Amino acid sequence: MPSKVSVKGLKKNFGFLEVLKGMDVEIEEGEVVCLIGPSGSGKSTFLRCLNRLETITEGSVIVDGVNMADASTDLNKIRENIGMVFQHFNLFPHLSVIENITLAPVELKKLTKEEAKEKALELLKTVGLEDKAYAYPAQLSGGQKQRVAIARALCMDPDIMLFDEPTSALDPEMVGEVLNVMKDLADKGMTMVVVTHEIGFAREVSNRVIFMDGGYIVEEGTPDQIFNHPQNPRTIDFLDKVL
């Protein structure tokens, strides 16, 4: 079986700055992979290369058999299958919660307005916010906004969910409610790639942890290997500071 995501020799430069220096990663269907590492190590850039929010300088990124680095790839078609949740929610402030969630599936003609609405209400129930369907983002807490953002991504029926530090902009007491939604998704078998500082989540939910530093993968393994038996001095040093 080919991998769900296959990355080979991925490099990303911003001008003369080399941010990713040759990454090789295979991600299987249903796997939850957490990327950890210091700020500026290239984690978010790697994630954004997976759905081509960043152009790829060198190497290949194959998602569901399609090369994202190929200029002829219909990115919009592929992105329909890749849900993305950002650090700062990125909700449209002038749209209600339900309008935020139904906008893309209706515009991209995946669902009729009625179908989209039905699905959105179902997803809001899943994330525990069915009573907020007609509220506006300004009326929500950070944790609620992020749960709406997850519901919005799920309304497109993605195969893969990418999370870019989804809890780092939240007050500590709201982190748990977002991580619980993510745990439920993992339990249902969603393929997930998560850039996170939440070591507890990485330890408990991921199948594999990748430690990045300086644009390289320094070490990867099961949560037990990485957190309890790290081999690389750089990993050991990083974990000493955060654990």
XYZ file of N, CA and C in Angstrom:
729
model
N 0.859 -1.209 0.000
C 0.000 0.000 0.000
C 0.883 1.244 0.000
N 0.676 2.136 -0.968
C 1.456 3.385 -0.905
C 1.050 4.206 0.311
N 1.984 5.018 0.795
C 1.687 5.879 1.951
C 0.642 6.921 1.575
N -0.058 7.405 2.581
C -1.028 8.493 2.391
C -0.278 9.765 1.982
N 0.836 10.004 2.672
C 1.685 11.162 2.364
C 3.115 10.650 2.241
N 3.764 11.002 1.157
C 5.156 10.579 0.961
C 5.991 11.800 0.578
N 6.938 12.144 1.444
C 7.771 13.339 1.236
C 9.207 12.874 1.033
N 9.813 13.315 -0.065
C 11.199 12.902 -0.333
C 12.044 14.122 -0.691
N 13.140 14.278 0.033
C 14.120 15.331 -0.288
C 13.529 16.730 -0.302
N 12.562 16.972 0.608
C 11.868 18.268 0.594
C 12.771 19.384 1.088
N 12.928 20.386 0.224
C 13.674 21.592 0.606
C 12.796 22.808 0.370
N 12.932 23.784 1.261
C 12.182 25.029 1.090
C 13.077 26.198 1.451
N 13.261 27.083 0.474
C 14.046 28.299 0.714
C 13.128 29.513 0.646
N 13.390 30.485 1.521
C 12.800 31.813 1.366
C 13.957 32.715 0.993
N 14.083 33.038 -0.295
C 15.266 33.782 -0.746
C 16.507 32.941 -0.458
N 17.460 33.533 0.270
C 18.706 32.798 0.574
C 18.575 31.957 1.841
N 17.460 32.107 2.529
C 17.290 31.384 3.795
C 16.741 29.984 3.521
N 17.515 28.996 3.905
C 17.095 27.597 3.718
C 16.364 27.146 4.983
N 15.045 26.955 4.874
C 14.242 26.629 6.060
C 14.081 25.119 6.219
N 13.864 24.422 5.115
C 13.830 22.947 5.149
C 14.983 22.444 4.305
N 15.779 21.524 4.888
C 17.064 21.185 4.263
C 17.131 19.746 3.762
N 15.976 19.217 3.371
C 15.952 17.846 2.855
C 15.261 16.922 3.841
N 13.937 16.828 3.714
C 13.152 15.999 4.647
C 12.540 14.828 3.922
N 12.599 13.677 4.562
C 11.954 12.459 4.053
C 10.985 11.958 5.112
N 9.702 11.880 4.751
C 8.678 11.437 5.708
C 7.650 10.590 4.970
N 7.248 9.491 5.588
C 6.115 8.701 5.082
C 5.042 8.705 6.157
N 3.808 8.986 5.777
C 2.698 8.974 6.731
C 1.630 8.024 6.205
N 1.243 7.088 7.044
C 0.277 6.065 6.617
C -1.148 6.520 6.915
N -2.080 5.902 6.214
C -3.508 6.166 6.452
C -3.855 5.934 7.922
N -4.568 6.873 8.535
C -5.026 6.707 9.915
C -3.971 7.006 10.972
N -2.787 7.411 10.524
C -1.707 7.691 11.478
C -1.834 9.115 12.014
N -1.485 9.301 13.278
C -1.409 10.640 13.863
C 0.068 10.932 14.129
N 0.594 11.915 13.421
C 2.012 12.257 13.527
C 2.117 13.647 14.139
N 2.846 13.764 15.236
C 3.067 15.073 15.871
C 4.475 15.554 15.584
N 4.590 16.818 15.177
C 5.897 17.436 14.968
C 6.183 18.358 16.133
N 7.311 18.136 16.773
C 7.721 18.990 17.886
C 9.108 19.554 17.582
N 9.491 20.567 18.341
C 10.811 21.161 18.131
C 10.755 22.635 18.441
N 11.921 23.275 18.535
C 11.962 24.694 18.882
C 11.320 25.553 17.798
N 10.934 26.770 18.162
C 10.413 27.719 17.169
C 11.477 27.953 16.107
N 11.019 28.078 14.870
C 11.965 28.351 13.782
C 12.656 27.115 13.242
N 12.184 25.919 13.675
C 12.862 24.696 13.194
C 12.298 24.221 11.854
N 11.214 24.865 11.374
C 10.670 24.496 10.055
C 9.388 23.679 10.118
N 8.840 23.474 11.314
C 7.653 22.605 11.462
C 6.450 23.133 10.681
N 6.129 24.410 10.885
C 4.955 24.980 10.209
C 5.177 25.067 8.701
N 6.403 25.369 8.307
C 6.711 25.424 6.870
C 6.513 24.051 6.241
N 6.948 23.003 6.929
C 6.754 21.646 6.442
C 5.262 21.371 6.233
N 4.457 21.729 7.234
C 3.013 21.500 7.159
C 2.422 22.236 5.961
N 2.866 23.485 5.759
C 2.305 24.306 4.672
C 2.767 23.824 3.291
N 3.867 23.087 3.251
C 4.283 22.471 1.981
C 3.379 21.269 1.628
N 2.794 20.636 2.639
C 1.957 19.462 2.378
C 0.710 19.812 1.579
N 0.179 21.028 1.761
C -0.974 21.407 0.936
C -0.632 22.569 0.002
N 0.688 22.760 -0.186
C 1.218 23.752 -1.126
C 0.770 25.172 -0.806
N 0.563 25.478 0.486
C 0.408 26.881 0.863
C 1.760 27.568 0.703
N 2.821 26.762 0.757
C 4.164 27.251 0.399
C 4.605 26.510 -0.858
N 5.243 27.206 -1.773
C 5.798 26.513 -2.934
C 6.978 25.663 -2.474
N 7.218 24.599 -3.192
C 8.253 23.633 -2.814
C 9.501 23.939 -3.644
N 10.614 24.169 -2.964
C 11.837 24.539 -3.675
C 12.440 23.327 -4.387
N 12.446 22.206 -3.686
C 13.064 20.999 -4.251
C 12.465 19.775 -3.571
N 12.456 18.655 -4.286
C 11.940 17.417 -3.695
C 10.500 17.167 -4.103
N 9.929 16.087 -3.577
C 8.553 15.753 -3.936
C 7.695 15.570 -2.690
N 6.433 15.983 -2.825
C 5.438 15.782 -1.773
C 4.252 15.110 -2.452
N 4.064 13.829 -2.186
C 2.979 13.059 -2.824
C 1.881 12.854 -1.788
N 0.689 13.376 -2.080
C -0.454 13.206 -1.181
C -1.524 12.441 -1.950
N -1.934 11.289 -1.415
C -2.931 10.447 -2.110
C -2.526 10.201 -3.562
N -1.239 9.969 -3.774
C -0.773 9.625 -5.121
C -0.558 10.810 -6.051
N -0.796 12.022 -5.586
C -0.648 13.207 -6.441
C 0.556 14.021 -5.979
N 1.416 14.403 -6.941
C 2.612 15.173 -6.595
C 2.263 16.651 -6.456
N 2.348 17.144 -5.209
C 1.985 18.537 -4.929
C 3.007 19.510 -5.514
N 4.205 19.012 -5.827
C 5.245 19.896 -6.370
C 5.091 20.088 -7.875
N 4.226 19.294 -8.497
C 4.052 19.359 -9.946
C 3.191 20.575 -10.309
N 3.700 21.406 -11.209
C 3.002 22.656 -11.569
C 1.620 22.388 -12.166
N 1.428 21.215 -12.770
C 0.140 20.948 -13.428
C -0.935 20.415 -12.465
N -0.565 20.179 -11.199
C -1.523 19.649 -10.225
C -2.622 20.671 -9.934
N -3.871 20.222 -9.962
C -4.998 21.093 -9.605
C -5.070 21.180 -8.078
N -4.441 22.229 -7.548
C -4.303 22.346 -6.092
C -5.644 22.439 -5.391
N -6.587 23.156 -5.997
C -7.882 23.326 -5.335
C -8.582 21.986 -5.151
N -8.440 21.135 -6.163
C -9.073 19.807 -6.093
C -8.439 19.010 -4.948
N -7.112 19.039 -4.875
C -6.403 18.273 -3.849
C -6.694 18.833 -2.462
N -6.714 20.165 -2.369
C -6.917 20.789 -1.057
C -8.289 20.487 -0.480
N -9.235 20.129 -1.344
C -10.558 19.744 -0.830
C -10.434 18.549 0.115
N -9.393 17.747 -0.101
C -9.224 16.538 0.729
C -8.271 16.748 1.902
N -7.722 17.962 2.009
C -6.765 18.233 3.088
C -7.314 19.362 3.947
N -7.788 19.027 5.142
C -8.298 20.053 6.054
C -7.132 20.721 6.779
N -7.242 22.024 6.989
C -6.147 22.737 7.672
C -6.732 23.590 8.793
N -6.142 23.481 9.961
C -6.566 24.289 11.103
C -5.355 25.106 11.553
N -5.545 26.416 11.607
C -4.435 27.331 11.871
C -4.405 27.736 13.338
N -3.305 28.369 13.696
C -3.123 28.864 15.060
C -4.169 29.923 15.420
N -4.477 30.799 14.448
C -5.359 31.938 14.752
C -6.742 31.803 14.119
N -7.227 30.590 14.016
C -8.618 30.274 13.640
C -8.993 30.669 12.207
N -8.644 31.915 11.793
C -8.954 32.379 10.430
C -10.432 32.275 10.073
N -11.327 32.551 11.020
C -12.756 32.598 10.709
C -13.087 33.956 10.088
N -14.135 33.990 9.269
C -14.583 35.275 8.713
C -15.441 35.983 9.754
N -15.018 37.155 10.234
C -15.722 37.798 11.344
C -17.142 38.231 10.993
N -17.392 38.522 9.702
C -18.715 39.035 9.305
C -19.712 37.910 9.022
N -19.276 36.666 9.127
C -20.182 35.533 8.894
C -20.484 34.825 10.211
N -21.706 34.328 10.327
C -22.046 33.548 11.524
C -21.272 32.227 11.499
N -21.325 31.529 12.614
C -20.627 30.234 12.722
C -21.061 29.295 11.603
N -22.374 29.171 11.407
C -22.853 28.214 10.395
C -22.478 28.676 8.984
N -22.449 29.986 8.761
C -22.032 30.492 7.443
C -20.547 30.228 7.207
N -19.734 30.380 8.248
C -18.308 30.059 8.134
C -18.104 28.609 7.723
N -18.905 27.723 8.315
C -18.712 26.282 8.084
C -19.218 25.862 6.703
N -20.323 26.474 6.247
C -20.948 26.001 4.997
C -20.390 26.695 3.752
N -19.644 27.769 3.935
C -19.187 28.562 2.789
C -18.445 27.727 1.735
N -17.381 27.044 2.153
C -16.550 26.322 1.168
C -17.299 25.170 0.488
N -17.967 24.281 1.257
C -18.636 23.162 0.571
C -19.697 23.617 -0.433
N -20.372 24.742 -0.152
C -21.390 25.234 -1.085
C -20.715 25.892 -2.294
N -19.711 26.733 -2.034
C -19.016 27.434 -3.139
C -18.352 26.445 -4.087
N -17.768 25.406 -3.508
C -17.064 24.427 -4.343
C -18.017 23.341 -4.852
N -19.307 23.576 -4.613
C -20.368 22.699 -5.121
C -20.223 21.252 -4.658
N -19.683 21.099 -3.459
C -19.631 19.750 -2.891
C -20.997 19.390 -2.312
N -21.696 20.404 -1.774
C -22.991 20.171 -1.126
C -23.955 21.290 -1.515
N -25.254 20.995 -1.496
C -26.248 22.068 -1.634
C -26.288 22.840 -0.316
N -26.958 24.003 -0.332
C -27.049 24.809 0.901
C -27.694 24.010 2.026
N -28.748 23.274 1.679
C -29.476 22.502 2.695
C -28.598 21.387 3.271
N -27.930 20.669 2.368
C -27.035 19.576 2.810
C -25.916 20.123 3.691
N -25.361 21.251 3.254
C -24.241 21.845 3.998
C -24.692 22.262 5.399
N -25.893 22.834 5.455
C -26.414 23.288 6.747
C -26.620 22.099 7.685
N -27.201 21.041 7.133
C -27.451 19.828 7.933
C -26.126 19.255 8.458
N -25.166 19.196 7.560
C -23.862 18.653 7.933
C -23.170 19.548 8.975
N -23.280 20.869 8.775
C -22.649 21.820 9.704
C -23.233 21.656 11.108
N -24.549 21.503 11.193
C -25.188 21.354 12.506
C -24.726 20.057 13.175
N -24.586 19.026 12.359
C -24.094 17.730 12.870
C -22.665 17.883 13.416
N -21.829 18.598 12.663
C -20.433 18.790 13.079
C -20.350 19.683 14.319
N -21.215 20.680 14.397
C -21.221 21.538 15.591
C -21.580 20.718 16.829
N -22.457 19.745 16.630
C -22.798 18.853 17.741
C -21.550 18.046 18.135
N -20.837 17.567 17.139
C -19.615 16.789 17.381
C -18.603 17.582 18.208
N -18.474 18.883 17.922
C -17.485 19.703 18.642
C -18.114 20.422 19.839
N -19.372 20.061 20.157
C -20.020 20.583 21.361
C -20.464 22.029 21.280
N -20.827 22.473 20.069
C -21.193 23.889 19.908
C -22.498 24.079 19.141
N -23.408 23.091 19.223
C -24.630 23.226 18.416
C -25.436 24.477 18.784
N -25.272 24.958 20.017
C -26.025 26.155 20.444
C -25.407 27.457 19.913
N -24.255 27.364 19.234
C -23.579 28.583 18.758
C -23.703 28.764 17.241
N -24.588 28.006 16.600
C -24.654 28.007 15.129
C -24.843 29.408 14.552
N -25.627 30.240 15.243
C -25.944 31.555 14.665
C -25.215 32.698 15.383
N -24.264 32.333 16.224
C -23.409 33.349 16.848
C -22.355 33.809 15.837
N -21.694 34.927 16.142
C -20.604 35.422 15.301
C -19.282 35.195 16.029
N -18.178 35.081 15.277
C -16.887 34.793 15.921
C -16.566 35.701 17.110
N -16.925 36.972 17.019
C -16.605 37.907 18.111
C -17.293 37.521 19.427
N -18.347 36.702 19.325
C -19.097 36.306 20.532
C -18.563 35.002 21.141
N -17.509 34.470 20.542
C -16.995 33.164 20.993
C -15.667 33.318 21.728
N -15.398 32.379 22.623
C -14.067 32.310 23.247
C -13.077 31.734 22.232
N -11.794 31.846 22.544
C -10.766 31.286 21.658
C -10.952 29.799 21.422
N -11.240 29.073 22.494
C -11.427 27.615 22.362
C -12.619 27.283 21.485
N -13.691 28.085 21.615
C -14.869 27.859 20.763
C -14.554 28.172 19.299
N -13.815 29.265 19.069
C -13.445 29.614 17.685
C -12.646 28.482 17.041
N -11.722 27.926 17.820
C -10.892 26.871 17.242
C -11.714 25.621 16.960
N -12.697 25.332 17.805
C -13.563 24.174 17.537
C -14.426 24.405 16.298
N -14.854 25.661 16.098
C -15.589 25.993 14.869
C -14.668 25.798 13.663
N -13.421 26.237 13.793
C -12.459 26.087 12.682
C -12.257 24.615 12.328
N -12.245 23.749 13.341
C -12.100 22.311 13.080
C -13.355 21.793 12.358
N -14.539 22.218 12.830
C -15.791 21.803 12.174
C -15.808 22.280 10.722
N -15.316 23.500 10.509
C -15.285 24.032 9.140
C -14.406 23.168 8.233
N -13.243 22.778 8.733
C -12.361 21.923 7.933
C -13.015 20.567 7.664
N -13.703 20.031 8.662
C -14.319 18.706 8.523
C -15.515 18.710 7.567
N -16.132 19.866 7.367
C -17.317 19.941 6.505
C -16.970 19.608 5.055
N -15.697 19.695 4.702
C -15.258 19.341 3.345
C -14.957 17.847 3.216
N -15.180 17.091 4.294
C -14.890 15.647 4.269
C -13.446 15.338 3.887
N -12.483 15.950 4.562
C -11.086 15.720 4.165
C -10.621 14.313 4.531
N -9.591 13.861 3.815
C -8.938 12.574 4.126
C -7.871 12.776 5.188
N -7.323 13.990 5.205
C -6.171 14.305 6.054
C -6.467 15.633 6.750
N -6.085 15.733 8.016
C -6.218 17.014 8.727
C -4.831 17.490 9.148
N -4.510 18.731 8.821
C -3.256 19.352 9.235
C -3.579 20.387 10.316
N -2.859 20.317 11.415
C -3.078 21.264 12.514
C -1.781 22.017 12.780
N -1.822 23.332 12.646
C -0.617 24.142 12.865
C -0.721 24.846 14.213
N -0.128 24.241 15.233
C -0.162 24.791 16.596
C -1.577 25.257 16.977
N -2.541 24.339 16.926
C -3.940 24.756 17.075
C -4.290 25.294 18.450
N -3.434 25.066 19.451
C -3.776 25.537 20.803
C -2.865 26.652 21.304
N -1.887 27.075 20.494
C -0.884 27.992 21.051
C -1.416 29.402 21.262
N -2.548 29.767 20.601
C -3.096 31.111 20.811
C -4.196 31.111 21.879
N -4.390 29.972 22.530
C -5.510 29.839 23.474
C -5.081 30.044 24.922
N -6.031 30.512 25.729
C -5.800 30.529 27.178
C -5.684 29.093 27.654
N -4.831 28.850 28.656
C -4.578 27.469 29.083
C -5.850 26.666 29.371
N -6.871 27.310 29.956
C -8.047 26.498 30.319
C -8.886 26.104 29.100
N -8.593 26.693 27.949
C -9.356 26.331 26.741
C -8.645 25.297 25.889
N -7.413 25.006 26.229
C -6.617 24.077 25.417
C -7.269 22.689 25.410
N -7.707 22.257 26.585
C -8.265 20.898 26.723
C -9.441 20.645 25.822
N -10.326 21.647 25.677
C -11.540 21.413 24.881
C -11.207 21.193 23.405
N -10.156 21.855 22.923
C -9.737 21.664 21.529
C -9.031 20.318 21.375
N -8.140 20.002 22.312
C -7.426 18.719 22.235
C -8.396 17.543 22.320
N -9.488 17.687 23.085
C -10.467 16.593 23.170
C -11.126 16.318 21.827
N -11.443 17.393 21.101
C -12.022 17.224 19.760
C -11.019 16.509 18.853
N -9.744 16.900 18.966
C -8.707 16.273 18.139
C -8.525 14.796 18.515
N -8.608 14.497 19.802
C -8.502 13.086 20.233
C -9.625 12.256 19.642
N -10.838 12.816 19.657
C -11.977 12.096 19.074
C -11.741 11.803 17.598
N -11.206 12.788 16.883
C -10.912 12.599 15.457
C -9.904 11.473 15.265
N -8.873 11.481 16.096
C -7.839 10.437 16.016
C -8.463 9.065 16.272
N -9.359 9.000 17.263
C -10.020 7.732 17.585
C -10.850 7.217 16.416
N -11.359 8.157 15.611
C -12.190 7.750 14.461
C -11.334 7.380 13.251
N -10.001 7.471 13.407
C -9.127 7.008 12.325
C -8.722 8.071 11.320
N -8.903 9.342 11.668
C -8.487 10.416 10.755
C -6.966 10.488 10.688
N -6.426 10.598 9.487
C -4.985 10.827 9.312
C -4.703 12.275 9.715
N -3.788 12.468 10.652
C -3.542 13.810 11.176
C -2.050 14.108 11.272
N -1.682 15.324 10.875
C -0.314 15.802 11.079
C -0.444 17.062 11.928
N 0.186 17.046 13.091
C -0.043 18.089 14.087
C 1.281 18.720 14.519
N 1.424 20.016 14.258
C 2.551 20.769 14.829
C 2.082 21.257 16.189
N 2.773 20.884 17.250
C 2.253 21.214 18.578
C 3.350 21.395 19.611
N 3.012 22.188 20.628
C 3.866 22.291 21.819
C 3.259 21.479 22.959
N 2.101 20.848 22.688
C 1.409 20.101 23.738
C 2.016 18.702 23.835
N 3.017 18.594 24.685
C 3.744 17.324 24.789
C 2.816 16.204 25.281
N 1.914 16.558 26.201
C 0.970 15.554 26.721
C 0.120 14.953 25.616
N -0.352 15.806 24.712
C -1.163 15.343 23.584
C -0.329 14.449 22.669
N 0.889 14.905 22.354
C 1.773 14.128 21.474
C 2.046 12.752 22.074
N 2.231 12.729 23.373
C 2.562 11.488 24.085
C 1.375 10.523 24.066
N 0.189 11.090 24.241
C -0.998 10.261 24.452
C -1.672 9.835 23.146
N -1.685 10.732 22.152
C -2.536 10.508 20.980
C -1.756 10.080 19.739
N -0.497 10.535 19.611
C 0.178 10.276 18.336
C 0.695 8.839 18.243
N 0.789 8.376 16.994
C 1.450 7.094 16.730
C 2.950 7.307 16.598
N 3.283 8.527 16.142
C 4.694 8.802 15.879
C 4.976 10.263 16.167
N 6.165 10.508 16.706
C 6.594 11.877 17.012
C 7.856 12.158 16.198
N 7.856 13.326 15.547
C 9.026 13.751 14.779
C 9.596 14.989 15.470
N 10.861 14.918 15.846
C 11.520 16.084 16.450
C 12.345 16.773 15.370
N 12.027 18.054 15.138
C 12.736 18.826 14.113
C 13.589 19.910 14.748
N 14.697 20.186 14.098
C 15.521 21.317 14.509
C 16.331 21.777 13.305
N 16.361 23.092 13.091
C 17.202 23.650 12.024
C 16.881 23.149 10.636
N 15.606 22.833 10.377
C 15.206 22.410 9.039
C 15.431 20.941 8.743
N 15.825 20.183 9.757
C 16.068 18.738 9.593
C 15.173 17.951 10.549
N 14.937 16.689 10.179
C 14.367 15.754 11.146
C 15.548 15.198 11.936
N 15.566 15.493 13.223
C 16.689 15.064 14.063
C 16.447 13.642 14.561
N 15.185 13.361 14.907
C 14.864 12.048 15.470
C 13.371 11.811 15.305
N 12.996 10.561 15.037
C 11.566 10.234 15.023
C 11.360 8.841 15.586
N 10.180 8.636 16.147
C 9.885 7.337 16.728
C 8.531 7.352 17.405
N 8.225 6.285 18.128
C 6.969 6.256 18.881
C 7.075 7.279 20.021
N 5.928 7.684 20.597
C 6.015 8.593 21.742
C 6.913 8.032 22.853
N 6.836 6.730 23.070
C 7.673 6.128 24.117
C 9.161 6.300 23.799
N 9.530 6.026 22.537
C 10.940 6.170 22.148
C 11.423 7.618 22.308
N 10.614 8.552 21.816
C 11.062 9.950 21.799
C 11.064 10.571 23.196
N 10.004 10.325 23.967
C 9.892 11.009 25.260
C 10.595 10.273 26.394
N 10.659 8.952 26.304
C 11.259 8.186 27.402
C 12.681 7.710 27.100
N 13.003 7.542 25.805
C 14.343 7.036 25.460
C 14.950 7.795 24.286
N 14.969 9.141 24.326
C 15.539 9.867 23.175
C 17.025 9.547 23.027
N 17.486 9.469 21.774
C 18.869 9.079 21.495
C 19.761 10.279 21.159
N 19.174 11.245 20.445
C 19.996 12.346 19.936
C 20.199 13.407 21.017
N 21.434 13.887 21.205
C 21.698 14.890 22.236
C 20.801 16.136 22.094
N 20.499 16.508 20.842
C 19.663 17.698 20.615
C 18.235 17.445 21.121
N 17.716 16.242 20.885
C 16.373 15.893 21.371
C 16.364 15.902 22.895
N 17.380 15.309 23.482
C 17.475 15.212 24.945
C 17.495 16.620 25.553
N 18.294 17.488 24.952
C 18.419 18.867 25.434
C 17.066 19.592 25.357
N 16.374 19.442 24.219
C 15.073 20.102 24.019
C 14.055 19.586 25.054
N 13.994 18.278 25.207
C 12.989 17.705 26.122
C 13.282 18.061 27.576
N 14.563 18.166 27.913
C 14.937 18.601 29.267
C 14.333 19.963 29.597
N 14.241 20.798 28.565
C 13.729 22.170 28.784
C 12.209 22.218 28.840
N 11.535 21.291 28.119
C 10.077 21.411 28.031
C 9.313 20.415 28.908
N 9.972 19.383 29.365
C 9.247 18.378 30.145
C 9.333 18.699 31.642
